[in-house]
PDB file of N, CA and C in Angstrom:
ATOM      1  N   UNK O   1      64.039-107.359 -18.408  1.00 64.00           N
ATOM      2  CA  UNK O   1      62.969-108.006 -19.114  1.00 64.00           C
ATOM      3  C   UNK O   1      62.395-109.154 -18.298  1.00 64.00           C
ATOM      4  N   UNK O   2      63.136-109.726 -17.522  1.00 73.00           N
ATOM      5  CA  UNK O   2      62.918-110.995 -16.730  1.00 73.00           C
ATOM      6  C   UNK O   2      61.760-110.752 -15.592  1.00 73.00           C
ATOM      7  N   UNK O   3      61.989-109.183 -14.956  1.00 75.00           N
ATOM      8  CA  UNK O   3      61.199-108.807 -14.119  1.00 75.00           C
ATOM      9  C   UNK O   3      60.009-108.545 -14.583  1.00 75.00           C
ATOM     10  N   UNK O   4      59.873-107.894 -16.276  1.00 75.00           N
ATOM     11  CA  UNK O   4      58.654-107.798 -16.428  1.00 75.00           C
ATOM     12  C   UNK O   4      57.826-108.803 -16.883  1.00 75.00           C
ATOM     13  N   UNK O   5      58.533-109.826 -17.280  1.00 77.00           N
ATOM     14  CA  UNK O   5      57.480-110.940 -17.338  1.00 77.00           C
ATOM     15  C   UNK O   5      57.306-111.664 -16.147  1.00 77.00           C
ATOM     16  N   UNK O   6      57.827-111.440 -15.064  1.00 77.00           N
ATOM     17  CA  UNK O   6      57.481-112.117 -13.525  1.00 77.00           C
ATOM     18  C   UNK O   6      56.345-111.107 -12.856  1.00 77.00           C
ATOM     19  N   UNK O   7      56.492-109.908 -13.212  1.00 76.00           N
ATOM     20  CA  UNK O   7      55.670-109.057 -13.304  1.00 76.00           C
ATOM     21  C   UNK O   7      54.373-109.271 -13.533  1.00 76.00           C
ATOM     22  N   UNK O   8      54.126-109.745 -15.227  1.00 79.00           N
ATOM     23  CA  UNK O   8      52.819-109.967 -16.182  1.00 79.00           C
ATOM     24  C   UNK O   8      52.955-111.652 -15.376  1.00 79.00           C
ATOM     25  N   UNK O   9      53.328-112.138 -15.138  1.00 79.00           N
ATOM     26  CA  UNK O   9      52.911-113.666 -14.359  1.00 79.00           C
ATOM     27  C   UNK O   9      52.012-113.517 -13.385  1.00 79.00           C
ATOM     28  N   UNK O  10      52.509-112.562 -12.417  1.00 79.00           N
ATOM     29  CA  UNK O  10      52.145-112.342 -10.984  1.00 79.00           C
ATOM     30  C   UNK O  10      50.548-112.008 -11.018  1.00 79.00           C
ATOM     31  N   UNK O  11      50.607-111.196 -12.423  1.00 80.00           N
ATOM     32  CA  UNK O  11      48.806-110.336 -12.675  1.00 80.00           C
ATOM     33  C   UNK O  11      48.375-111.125 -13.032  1.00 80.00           C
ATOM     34  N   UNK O  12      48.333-112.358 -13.629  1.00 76.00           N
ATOM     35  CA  UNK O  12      47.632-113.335 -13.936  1.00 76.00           C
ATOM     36  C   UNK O  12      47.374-113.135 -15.856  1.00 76.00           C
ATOM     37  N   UNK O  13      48.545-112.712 -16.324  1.00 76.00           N
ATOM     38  CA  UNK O  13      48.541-112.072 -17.936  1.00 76.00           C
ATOM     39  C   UNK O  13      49.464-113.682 -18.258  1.00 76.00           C
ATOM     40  N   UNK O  14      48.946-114.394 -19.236  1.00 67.00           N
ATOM     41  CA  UNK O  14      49.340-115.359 -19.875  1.00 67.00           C
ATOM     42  C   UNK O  14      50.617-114.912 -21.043  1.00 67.00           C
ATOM     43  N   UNK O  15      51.163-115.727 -21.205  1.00 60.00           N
ATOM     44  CA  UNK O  15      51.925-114.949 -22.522  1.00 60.00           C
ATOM     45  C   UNK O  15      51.233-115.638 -23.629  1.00 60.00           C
ATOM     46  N   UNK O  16      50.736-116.455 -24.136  1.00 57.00           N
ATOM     47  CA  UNK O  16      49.768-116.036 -25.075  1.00 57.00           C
ATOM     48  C   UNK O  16      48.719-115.113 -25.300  1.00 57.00           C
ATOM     49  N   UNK O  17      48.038-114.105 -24.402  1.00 51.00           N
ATOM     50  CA  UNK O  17      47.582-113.185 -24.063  1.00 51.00           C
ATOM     51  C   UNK O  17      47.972-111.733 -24.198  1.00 51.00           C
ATOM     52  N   UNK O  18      49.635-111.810 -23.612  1.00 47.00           N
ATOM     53  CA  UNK O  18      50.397-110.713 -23.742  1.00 47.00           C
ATOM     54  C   UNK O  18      50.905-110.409 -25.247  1.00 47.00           C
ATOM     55  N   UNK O  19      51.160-111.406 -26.135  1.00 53.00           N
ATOM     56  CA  UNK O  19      51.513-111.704 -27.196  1.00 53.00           C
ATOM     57  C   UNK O  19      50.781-112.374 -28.472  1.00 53.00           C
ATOM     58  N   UNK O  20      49.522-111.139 -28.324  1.00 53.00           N
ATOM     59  CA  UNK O  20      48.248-111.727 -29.486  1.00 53.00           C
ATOM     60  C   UNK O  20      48.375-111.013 -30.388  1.00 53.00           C
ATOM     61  N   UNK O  21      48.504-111.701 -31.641  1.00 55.00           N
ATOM     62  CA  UNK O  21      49.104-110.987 -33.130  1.00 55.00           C
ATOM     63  C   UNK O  21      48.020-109.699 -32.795  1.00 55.00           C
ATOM     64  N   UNK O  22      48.375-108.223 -33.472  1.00 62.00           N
ATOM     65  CA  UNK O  22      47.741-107.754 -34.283  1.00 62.00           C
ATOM     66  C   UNK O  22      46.967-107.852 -35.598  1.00 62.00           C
ATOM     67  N   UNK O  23      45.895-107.156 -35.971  1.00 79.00           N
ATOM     68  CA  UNK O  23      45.511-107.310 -36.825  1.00 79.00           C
ATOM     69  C   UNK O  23      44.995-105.796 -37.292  1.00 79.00           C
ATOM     70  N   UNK O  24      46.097-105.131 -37.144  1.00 83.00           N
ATOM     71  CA  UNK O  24      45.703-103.630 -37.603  1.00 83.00           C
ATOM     72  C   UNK O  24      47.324-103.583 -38.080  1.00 83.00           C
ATOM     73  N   UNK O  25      47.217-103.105 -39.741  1.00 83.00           N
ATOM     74  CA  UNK O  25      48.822-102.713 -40.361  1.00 83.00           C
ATOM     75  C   UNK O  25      48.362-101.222 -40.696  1.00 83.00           C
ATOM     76  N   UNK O  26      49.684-100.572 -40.881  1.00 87.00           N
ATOM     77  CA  UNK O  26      49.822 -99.581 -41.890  1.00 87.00           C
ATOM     78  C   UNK O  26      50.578 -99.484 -43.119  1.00 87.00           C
ATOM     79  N   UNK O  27      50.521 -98.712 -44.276  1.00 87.00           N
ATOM     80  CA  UNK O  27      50.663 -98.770 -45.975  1.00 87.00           C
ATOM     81  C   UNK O  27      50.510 -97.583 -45.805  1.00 87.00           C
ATOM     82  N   UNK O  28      51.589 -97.274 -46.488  1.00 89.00           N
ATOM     83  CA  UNK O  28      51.807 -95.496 -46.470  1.00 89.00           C
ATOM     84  C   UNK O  28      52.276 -95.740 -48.650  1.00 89.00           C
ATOM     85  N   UNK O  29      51.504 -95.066 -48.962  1.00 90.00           N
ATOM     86  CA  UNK O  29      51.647 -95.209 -50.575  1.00 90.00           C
ATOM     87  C   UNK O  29      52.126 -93.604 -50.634  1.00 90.00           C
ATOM     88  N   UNK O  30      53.294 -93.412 -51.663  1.00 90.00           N
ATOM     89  CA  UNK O  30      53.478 -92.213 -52.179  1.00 90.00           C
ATOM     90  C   UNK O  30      53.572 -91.714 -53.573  1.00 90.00           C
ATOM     91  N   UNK O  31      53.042 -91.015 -54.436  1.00 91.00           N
ATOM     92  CA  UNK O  31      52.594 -90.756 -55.540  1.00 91.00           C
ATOM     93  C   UNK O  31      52.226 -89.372 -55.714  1.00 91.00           C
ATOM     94  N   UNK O  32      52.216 -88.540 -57.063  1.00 92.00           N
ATOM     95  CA  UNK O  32      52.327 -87.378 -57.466  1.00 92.00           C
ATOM     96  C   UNK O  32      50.767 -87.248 -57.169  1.00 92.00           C
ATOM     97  N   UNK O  33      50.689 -85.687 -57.060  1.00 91.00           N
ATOM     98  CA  UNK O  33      49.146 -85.477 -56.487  1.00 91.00           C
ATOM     99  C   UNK O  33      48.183 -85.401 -57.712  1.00 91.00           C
ATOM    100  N   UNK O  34      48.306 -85.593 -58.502  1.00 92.00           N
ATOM    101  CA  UNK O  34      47.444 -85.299 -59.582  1.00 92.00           C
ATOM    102  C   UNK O  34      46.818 -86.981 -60.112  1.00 92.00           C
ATOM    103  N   UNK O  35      47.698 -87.934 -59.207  1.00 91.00           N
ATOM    104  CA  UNK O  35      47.364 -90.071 -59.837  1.00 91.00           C
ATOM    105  C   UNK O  35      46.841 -90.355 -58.718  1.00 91.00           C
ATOM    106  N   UNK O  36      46.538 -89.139 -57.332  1.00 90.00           N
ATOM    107  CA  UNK O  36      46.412 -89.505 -56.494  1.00 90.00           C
ATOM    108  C   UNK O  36      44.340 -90.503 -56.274  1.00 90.00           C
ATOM    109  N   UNK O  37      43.239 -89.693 -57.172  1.00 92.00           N
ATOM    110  CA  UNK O  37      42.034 -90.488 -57.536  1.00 92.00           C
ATOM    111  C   UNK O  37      42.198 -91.577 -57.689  1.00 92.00           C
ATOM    112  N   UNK O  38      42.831 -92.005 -58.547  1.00 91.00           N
ATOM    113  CA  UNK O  38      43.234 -93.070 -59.603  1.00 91.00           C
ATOM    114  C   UNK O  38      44.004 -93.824 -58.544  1.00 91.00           C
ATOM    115  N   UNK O  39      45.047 -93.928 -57.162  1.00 89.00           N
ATOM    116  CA  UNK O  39      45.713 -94.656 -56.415  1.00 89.00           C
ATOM    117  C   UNK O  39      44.730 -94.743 -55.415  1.00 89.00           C
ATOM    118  N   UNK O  40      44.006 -93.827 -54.945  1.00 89.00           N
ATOM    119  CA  UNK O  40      42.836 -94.083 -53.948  1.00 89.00           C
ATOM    120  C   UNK O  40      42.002 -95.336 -54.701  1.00 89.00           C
ATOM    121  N   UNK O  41      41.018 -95.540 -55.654  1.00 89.00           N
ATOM    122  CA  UNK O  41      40.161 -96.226 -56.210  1.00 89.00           C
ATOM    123  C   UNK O  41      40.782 -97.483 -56.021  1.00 89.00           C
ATOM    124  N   UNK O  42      42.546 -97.769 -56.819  1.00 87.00           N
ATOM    125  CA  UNK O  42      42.786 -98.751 -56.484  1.00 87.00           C
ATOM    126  C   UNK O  42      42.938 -99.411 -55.503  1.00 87.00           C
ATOM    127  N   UNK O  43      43.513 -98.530 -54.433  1.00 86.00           N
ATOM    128  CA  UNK O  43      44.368 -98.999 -53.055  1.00 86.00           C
ATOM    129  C   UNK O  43      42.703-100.240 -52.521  1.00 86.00           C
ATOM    130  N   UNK O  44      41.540 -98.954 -52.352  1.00 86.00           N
ATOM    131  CA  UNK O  44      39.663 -99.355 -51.933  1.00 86.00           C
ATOM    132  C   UNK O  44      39.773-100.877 -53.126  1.00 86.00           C
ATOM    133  N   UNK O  45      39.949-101.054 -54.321  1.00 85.00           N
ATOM    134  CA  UNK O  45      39.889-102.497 -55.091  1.00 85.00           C
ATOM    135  C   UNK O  45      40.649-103.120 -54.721  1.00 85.00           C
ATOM    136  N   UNK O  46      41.756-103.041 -54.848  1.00 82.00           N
ATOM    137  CA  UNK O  46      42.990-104.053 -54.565  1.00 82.00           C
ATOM    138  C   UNK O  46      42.975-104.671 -53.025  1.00 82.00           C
ATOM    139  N   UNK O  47      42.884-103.714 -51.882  1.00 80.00           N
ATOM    140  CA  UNK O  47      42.512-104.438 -50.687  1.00 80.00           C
ATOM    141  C   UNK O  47      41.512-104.672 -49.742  1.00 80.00           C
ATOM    142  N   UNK O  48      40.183-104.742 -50.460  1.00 77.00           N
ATOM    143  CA  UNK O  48      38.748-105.201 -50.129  1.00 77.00           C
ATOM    144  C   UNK O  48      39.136-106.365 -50.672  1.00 77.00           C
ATOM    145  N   UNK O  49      38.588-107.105 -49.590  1.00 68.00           N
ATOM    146  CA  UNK O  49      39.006-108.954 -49.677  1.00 68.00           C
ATOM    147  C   UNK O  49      37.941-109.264 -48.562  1.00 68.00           C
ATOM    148  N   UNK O  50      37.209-110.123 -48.332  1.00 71.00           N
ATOM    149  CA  UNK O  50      36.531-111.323 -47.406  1.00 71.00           C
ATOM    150  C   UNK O  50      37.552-111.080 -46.190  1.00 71.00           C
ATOM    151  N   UNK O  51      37.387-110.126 -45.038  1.00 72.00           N
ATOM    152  CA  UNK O  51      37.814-109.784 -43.709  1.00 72.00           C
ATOM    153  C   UNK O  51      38.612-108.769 -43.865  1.00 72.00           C
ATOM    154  N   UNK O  52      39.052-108.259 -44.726  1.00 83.00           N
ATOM    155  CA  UNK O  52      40.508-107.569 -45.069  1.00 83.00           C
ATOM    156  C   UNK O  52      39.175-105.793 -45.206  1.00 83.00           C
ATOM    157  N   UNK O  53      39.503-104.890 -44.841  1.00 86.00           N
ATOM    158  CA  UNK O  53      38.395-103.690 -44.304  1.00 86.00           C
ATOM    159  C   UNK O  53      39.519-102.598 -44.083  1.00 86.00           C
ATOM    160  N   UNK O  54      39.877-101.529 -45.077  1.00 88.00           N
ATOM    161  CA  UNK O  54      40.361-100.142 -45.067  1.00 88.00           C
ATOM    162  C   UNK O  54      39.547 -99.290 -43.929  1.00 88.00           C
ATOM    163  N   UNK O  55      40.078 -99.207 -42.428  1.00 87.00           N
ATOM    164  CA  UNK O  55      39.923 -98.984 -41.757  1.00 87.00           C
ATOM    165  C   UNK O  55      40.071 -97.095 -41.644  1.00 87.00           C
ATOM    166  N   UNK O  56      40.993 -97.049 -42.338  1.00 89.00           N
ATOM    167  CA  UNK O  56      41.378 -95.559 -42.463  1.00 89.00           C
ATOM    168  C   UNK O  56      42.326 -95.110 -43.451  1.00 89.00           C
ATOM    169  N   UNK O  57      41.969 -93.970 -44.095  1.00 89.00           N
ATOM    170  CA  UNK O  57      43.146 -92.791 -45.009  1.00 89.00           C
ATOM    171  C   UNK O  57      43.303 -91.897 -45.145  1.00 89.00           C
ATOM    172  N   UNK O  58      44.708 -91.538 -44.209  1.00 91.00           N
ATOM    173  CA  UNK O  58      44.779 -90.262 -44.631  1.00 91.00           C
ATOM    174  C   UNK O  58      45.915 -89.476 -46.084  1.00 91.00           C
ATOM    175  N   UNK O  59      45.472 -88.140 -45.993  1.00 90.00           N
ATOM    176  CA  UNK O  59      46.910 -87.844 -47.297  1.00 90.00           C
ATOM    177  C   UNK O  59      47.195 -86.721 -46.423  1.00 90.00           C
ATOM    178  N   UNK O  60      48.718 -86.587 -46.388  1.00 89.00           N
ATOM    179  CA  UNK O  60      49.627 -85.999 -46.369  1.00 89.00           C
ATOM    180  C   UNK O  60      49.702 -85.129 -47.450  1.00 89.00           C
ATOM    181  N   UNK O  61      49.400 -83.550 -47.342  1.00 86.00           N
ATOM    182  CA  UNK O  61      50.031 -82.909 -48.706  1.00 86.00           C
ATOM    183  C   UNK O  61      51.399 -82.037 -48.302  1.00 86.00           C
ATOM    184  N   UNK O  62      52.431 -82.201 -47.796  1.00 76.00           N
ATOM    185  CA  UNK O  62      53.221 -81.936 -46.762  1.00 76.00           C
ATOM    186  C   UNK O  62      54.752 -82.637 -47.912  1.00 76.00           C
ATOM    187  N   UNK O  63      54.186 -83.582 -48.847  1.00 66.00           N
ATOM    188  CA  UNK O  63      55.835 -83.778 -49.809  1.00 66.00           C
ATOM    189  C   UNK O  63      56.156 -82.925 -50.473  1.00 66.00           C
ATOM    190  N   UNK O  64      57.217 -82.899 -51.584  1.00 77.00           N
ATOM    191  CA  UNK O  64      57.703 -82.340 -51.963  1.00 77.00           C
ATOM    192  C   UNK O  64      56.835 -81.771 -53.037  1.00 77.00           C
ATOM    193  N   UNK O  65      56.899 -80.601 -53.849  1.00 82.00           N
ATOM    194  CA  UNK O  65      55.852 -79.990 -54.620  1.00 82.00           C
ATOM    195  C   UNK O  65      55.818 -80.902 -55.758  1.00 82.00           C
ATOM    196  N   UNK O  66      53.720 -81.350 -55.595  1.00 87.00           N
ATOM    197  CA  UNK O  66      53.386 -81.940 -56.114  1.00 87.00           C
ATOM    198  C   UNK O  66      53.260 -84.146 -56.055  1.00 87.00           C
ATOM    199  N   UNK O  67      54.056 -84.089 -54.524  1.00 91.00           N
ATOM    200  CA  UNK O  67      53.708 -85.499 -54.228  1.00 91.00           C
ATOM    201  C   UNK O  67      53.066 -85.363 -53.059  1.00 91.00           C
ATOM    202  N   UNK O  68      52.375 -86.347 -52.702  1.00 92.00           N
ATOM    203  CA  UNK O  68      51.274 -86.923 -51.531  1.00 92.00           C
ATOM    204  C   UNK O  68      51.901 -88.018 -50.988  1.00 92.00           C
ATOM    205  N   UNK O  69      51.656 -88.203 -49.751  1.00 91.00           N
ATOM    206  CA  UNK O  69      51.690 -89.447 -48.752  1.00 91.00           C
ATOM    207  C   UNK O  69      50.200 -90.120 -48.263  1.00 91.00           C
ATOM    208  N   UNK O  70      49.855 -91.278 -48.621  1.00 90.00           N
ATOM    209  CA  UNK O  70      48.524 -91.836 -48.143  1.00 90.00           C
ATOM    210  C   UNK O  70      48.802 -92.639 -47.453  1.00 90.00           C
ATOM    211  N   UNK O  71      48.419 -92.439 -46.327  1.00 90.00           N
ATOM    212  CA  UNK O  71      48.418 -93.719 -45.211  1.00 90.00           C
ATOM    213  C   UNK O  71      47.554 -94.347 -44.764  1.00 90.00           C
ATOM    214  N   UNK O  72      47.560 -95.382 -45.416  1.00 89.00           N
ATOM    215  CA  UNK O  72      46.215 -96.419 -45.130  1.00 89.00           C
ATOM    216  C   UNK O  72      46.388 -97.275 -44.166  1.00 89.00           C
ATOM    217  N   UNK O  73      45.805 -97.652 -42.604  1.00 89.00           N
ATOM    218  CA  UNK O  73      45.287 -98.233 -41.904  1.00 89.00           C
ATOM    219  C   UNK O  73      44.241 -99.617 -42.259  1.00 89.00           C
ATOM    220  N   UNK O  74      44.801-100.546 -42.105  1.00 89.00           N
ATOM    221  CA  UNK O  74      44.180-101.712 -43.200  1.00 89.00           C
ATOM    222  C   UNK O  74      43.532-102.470 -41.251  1.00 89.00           C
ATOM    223  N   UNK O  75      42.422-102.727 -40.939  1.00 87.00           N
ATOM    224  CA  UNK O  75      42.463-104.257 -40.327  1.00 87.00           C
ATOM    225  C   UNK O  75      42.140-105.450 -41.238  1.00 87.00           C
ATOM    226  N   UNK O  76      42.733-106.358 -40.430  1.00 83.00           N
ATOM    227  CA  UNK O  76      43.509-107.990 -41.194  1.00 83.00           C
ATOM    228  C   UNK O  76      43.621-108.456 -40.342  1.00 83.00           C
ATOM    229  N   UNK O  77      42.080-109.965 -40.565  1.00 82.00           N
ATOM    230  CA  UNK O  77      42.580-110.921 -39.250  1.00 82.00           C
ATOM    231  C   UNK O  77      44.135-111.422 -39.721  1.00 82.00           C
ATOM    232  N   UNK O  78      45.025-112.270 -38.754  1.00 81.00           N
ATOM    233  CA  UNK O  78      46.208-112.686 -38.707  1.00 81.00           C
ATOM    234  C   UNK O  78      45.718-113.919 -39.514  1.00 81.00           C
ATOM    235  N   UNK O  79      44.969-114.683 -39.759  1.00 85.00           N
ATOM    236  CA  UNK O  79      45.426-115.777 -40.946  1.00 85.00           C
ATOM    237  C   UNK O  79      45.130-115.283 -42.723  1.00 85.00           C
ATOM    238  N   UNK O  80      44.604-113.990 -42.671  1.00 84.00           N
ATOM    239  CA  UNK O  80      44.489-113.590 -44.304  1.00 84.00           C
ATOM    240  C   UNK O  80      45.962-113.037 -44.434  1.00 84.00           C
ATOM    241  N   UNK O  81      46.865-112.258 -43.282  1.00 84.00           N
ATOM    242  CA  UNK O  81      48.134-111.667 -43.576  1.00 84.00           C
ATOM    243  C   UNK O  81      48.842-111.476 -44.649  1.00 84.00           C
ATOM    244  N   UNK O  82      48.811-112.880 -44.965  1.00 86.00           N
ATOM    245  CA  UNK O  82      49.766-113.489 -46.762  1.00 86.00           C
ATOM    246  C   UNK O  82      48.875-113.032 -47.525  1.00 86.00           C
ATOM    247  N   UNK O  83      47.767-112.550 -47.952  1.00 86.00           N
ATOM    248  CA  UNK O  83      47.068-112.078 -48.777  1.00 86.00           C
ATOM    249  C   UNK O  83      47.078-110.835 -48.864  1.00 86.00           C
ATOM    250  N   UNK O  84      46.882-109.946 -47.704  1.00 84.00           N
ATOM    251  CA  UNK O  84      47.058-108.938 -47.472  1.00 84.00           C
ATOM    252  C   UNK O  84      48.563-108.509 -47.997  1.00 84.00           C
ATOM    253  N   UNK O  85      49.296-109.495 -47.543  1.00 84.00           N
ATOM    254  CA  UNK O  85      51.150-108.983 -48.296  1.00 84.00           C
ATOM    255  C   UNK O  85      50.876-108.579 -49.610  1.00 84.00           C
ATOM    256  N   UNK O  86      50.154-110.000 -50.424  1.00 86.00           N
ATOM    257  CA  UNK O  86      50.326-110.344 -52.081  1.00 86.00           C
ATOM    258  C   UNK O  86      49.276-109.271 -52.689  1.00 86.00           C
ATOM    259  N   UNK O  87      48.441-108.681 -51.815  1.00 86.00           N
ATOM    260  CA  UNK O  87      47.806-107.588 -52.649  1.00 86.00           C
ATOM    261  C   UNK O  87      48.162-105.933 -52.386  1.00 86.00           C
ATOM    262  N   UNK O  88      49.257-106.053 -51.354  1.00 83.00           N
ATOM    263  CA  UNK O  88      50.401-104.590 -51.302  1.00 83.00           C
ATOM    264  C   UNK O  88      50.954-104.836 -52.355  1.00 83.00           C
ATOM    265  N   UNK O  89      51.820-106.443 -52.651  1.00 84.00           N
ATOM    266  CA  UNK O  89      53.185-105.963 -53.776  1.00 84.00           C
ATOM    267  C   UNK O  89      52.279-105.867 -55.434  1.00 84.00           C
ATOM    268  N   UNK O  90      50.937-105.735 -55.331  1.00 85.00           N
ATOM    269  CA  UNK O  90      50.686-105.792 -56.482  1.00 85.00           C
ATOM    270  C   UNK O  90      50.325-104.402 -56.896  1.00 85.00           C
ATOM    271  N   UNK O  91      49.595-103.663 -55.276  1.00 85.00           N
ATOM    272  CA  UNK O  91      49.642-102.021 -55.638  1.00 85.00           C
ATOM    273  C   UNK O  91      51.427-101.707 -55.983  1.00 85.00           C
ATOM    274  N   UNK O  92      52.397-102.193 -55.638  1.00 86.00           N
ATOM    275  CA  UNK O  92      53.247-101.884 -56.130  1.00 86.00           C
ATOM    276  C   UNK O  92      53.455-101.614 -57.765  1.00 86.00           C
ATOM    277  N   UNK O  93      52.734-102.073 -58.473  1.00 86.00           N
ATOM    278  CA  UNK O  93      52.516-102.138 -59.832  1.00 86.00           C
ATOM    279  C   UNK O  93      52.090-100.895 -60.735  1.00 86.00           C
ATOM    280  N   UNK O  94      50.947-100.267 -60.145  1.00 85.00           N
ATOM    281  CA  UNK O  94      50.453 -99.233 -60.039  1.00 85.00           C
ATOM    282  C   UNK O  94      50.979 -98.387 -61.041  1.00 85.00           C
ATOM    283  N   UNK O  95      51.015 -97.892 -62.218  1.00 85.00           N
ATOM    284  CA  UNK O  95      51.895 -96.503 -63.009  1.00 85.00           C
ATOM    285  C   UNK O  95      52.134 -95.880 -61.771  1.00 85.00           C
ATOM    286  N   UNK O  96      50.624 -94.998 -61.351  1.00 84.00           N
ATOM    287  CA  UNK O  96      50.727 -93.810 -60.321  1.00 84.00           C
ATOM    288  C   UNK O  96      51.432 -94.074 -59.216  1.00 84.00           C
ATOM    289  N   UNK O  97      51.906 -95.120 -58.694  1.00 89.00           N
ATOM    290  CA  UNK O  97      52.386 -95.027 -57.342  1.00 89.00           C
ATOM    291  C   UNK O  97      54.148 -95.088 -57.351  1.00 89.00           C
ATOM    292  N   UNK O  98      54.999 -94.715 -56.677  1.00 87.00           N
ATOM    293  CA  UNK O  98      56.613 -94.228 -57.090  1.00 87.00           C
ATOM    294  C   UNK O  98      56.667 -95.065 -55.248  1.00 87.00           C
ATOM    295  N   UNK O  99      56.199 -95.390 -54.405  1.00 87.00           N
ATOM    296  CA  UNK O  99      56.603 -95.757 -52.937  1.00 87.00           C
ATOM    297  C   UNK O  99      55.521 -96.709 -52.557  1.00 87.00           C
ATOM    298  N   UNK O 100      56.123 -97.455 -52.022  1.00 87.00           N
ATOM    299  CA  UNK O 100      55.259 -98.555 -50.522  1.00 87.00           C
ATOM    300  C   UNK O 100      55.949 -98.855 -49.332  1.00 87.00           C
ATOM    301  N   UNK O 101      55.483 -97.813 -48.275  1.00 84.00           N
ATOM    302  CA  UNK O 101      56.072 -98.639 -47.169  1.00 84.00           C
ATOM    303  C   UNK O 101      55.127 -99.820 -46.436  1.00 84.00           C
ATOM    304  N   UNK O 102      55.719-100.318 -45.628  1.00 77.00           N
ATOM    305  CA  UNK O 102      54.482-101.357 -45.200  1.00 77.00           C
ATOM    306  C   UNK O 102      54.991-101.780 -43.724  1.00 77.00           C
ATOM    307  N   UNK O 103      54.095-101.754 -42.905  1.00 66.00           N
ATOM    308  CA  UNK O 103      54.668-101.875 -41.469  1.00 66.00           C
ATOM    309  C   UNK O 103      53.284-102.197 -40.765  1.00 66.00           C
ATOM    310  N   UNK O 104      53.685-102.788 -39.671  1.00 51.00           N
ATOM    311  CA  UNK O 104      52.545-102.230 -38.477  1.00 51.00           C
ATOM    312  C   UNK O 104      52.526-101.339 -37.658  1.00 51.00           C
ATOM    313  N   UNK O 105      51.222-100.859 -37.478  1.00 47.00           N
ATOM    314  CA  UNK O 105      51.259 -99.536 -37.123  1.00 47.00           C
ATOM    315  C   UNK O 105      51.291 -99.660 -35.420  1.00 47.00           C
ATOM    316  N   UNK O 106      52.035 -98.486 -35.366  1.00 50.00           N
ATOM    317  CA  UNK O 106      52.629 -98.177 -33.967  1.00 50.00           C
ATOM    318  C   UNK O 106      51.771 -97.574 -32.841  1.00 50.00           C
ATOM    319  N   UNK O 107      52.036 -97.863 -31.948  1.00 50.00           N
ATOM    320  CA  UNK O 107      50.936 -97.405 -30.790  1.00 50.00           C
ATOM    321  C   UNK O 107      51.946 -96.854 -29.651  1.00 50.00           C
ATOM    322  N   UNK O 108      51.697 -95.423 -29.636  1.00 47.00           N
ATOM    323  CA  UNK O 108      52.869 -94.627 -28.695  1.00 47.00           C
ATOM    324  C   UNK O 108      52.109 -94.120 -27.636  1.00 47.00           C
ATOM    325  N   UNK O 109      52.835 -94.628 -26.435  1.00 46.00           N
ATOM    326  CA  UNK O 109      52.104 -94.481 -24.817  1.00 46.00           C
ATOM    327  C   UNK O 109      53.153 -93.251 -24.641  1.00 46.00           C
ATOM    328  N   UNK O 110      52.846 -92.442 -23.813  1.00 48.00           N
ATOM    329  CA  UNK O 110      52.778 -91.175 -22.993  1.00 48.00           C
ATOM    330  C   UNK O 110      52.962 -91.217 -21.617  1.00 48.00           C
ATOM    331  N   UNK O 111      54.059 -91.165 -20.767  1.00 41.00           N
ATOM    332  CA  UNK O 111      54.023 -91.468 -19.284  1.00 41.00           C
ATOM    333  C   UNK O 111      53.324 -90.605 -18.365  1.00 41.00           C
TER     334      UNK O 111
END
């Protein structure tokens, strides 16, 4: 690890530079396919906020017979974050929804 940051020194890569928050998460909601209207509408209300922008969704019909996976792609500048948290645990609330995962989404390089 030592080498690769003598490495990113040498190129002239700052570590504040190398280490600039994201502002792209993923929310993977899971719910029976039939509440699935009704969890879409909300997911579009609940996280439209002043910067906060549903970037992408997809569904998974690939669960078990009769559940869906939606994976929503949220961008979020890094100082709304805490808002963005407090309006996931509230889709948690949801009748229709039975899952929330919540992560940032991953970016997989290929050699």
């Amino acid at each position: 690890m030592r080498l690769f940051h003598l490495f990113l020194r040498r190129a002239g890569v700052t570590a504040s530079t190398a280490r600039a928050p994201r502002s792209t998460s993923r929310l993977t909601v899971v719910c029976p396919r039939e509440h699935l209207p009704a969890v879409r509408r909300q997911i579009y209300r609940d996280l439209h906020a002043d910067g906060i922008q549903v970037a992408q969704l997809s569904v998974d019909y690939g669960q078990p017979v009769g559940m869906v996976r939606a994976s929503i792609t949220v961008d979020c500048p890094p100082v709304l974050r805490a808002e963005l948290m407090s309006r996931a645990r509230r889709l948690q609330a949801h009748p229709g929804i039975h899952e929330i995962h919540w992560g940032a989404q991953r970016q997989h390089v290929l050699n």
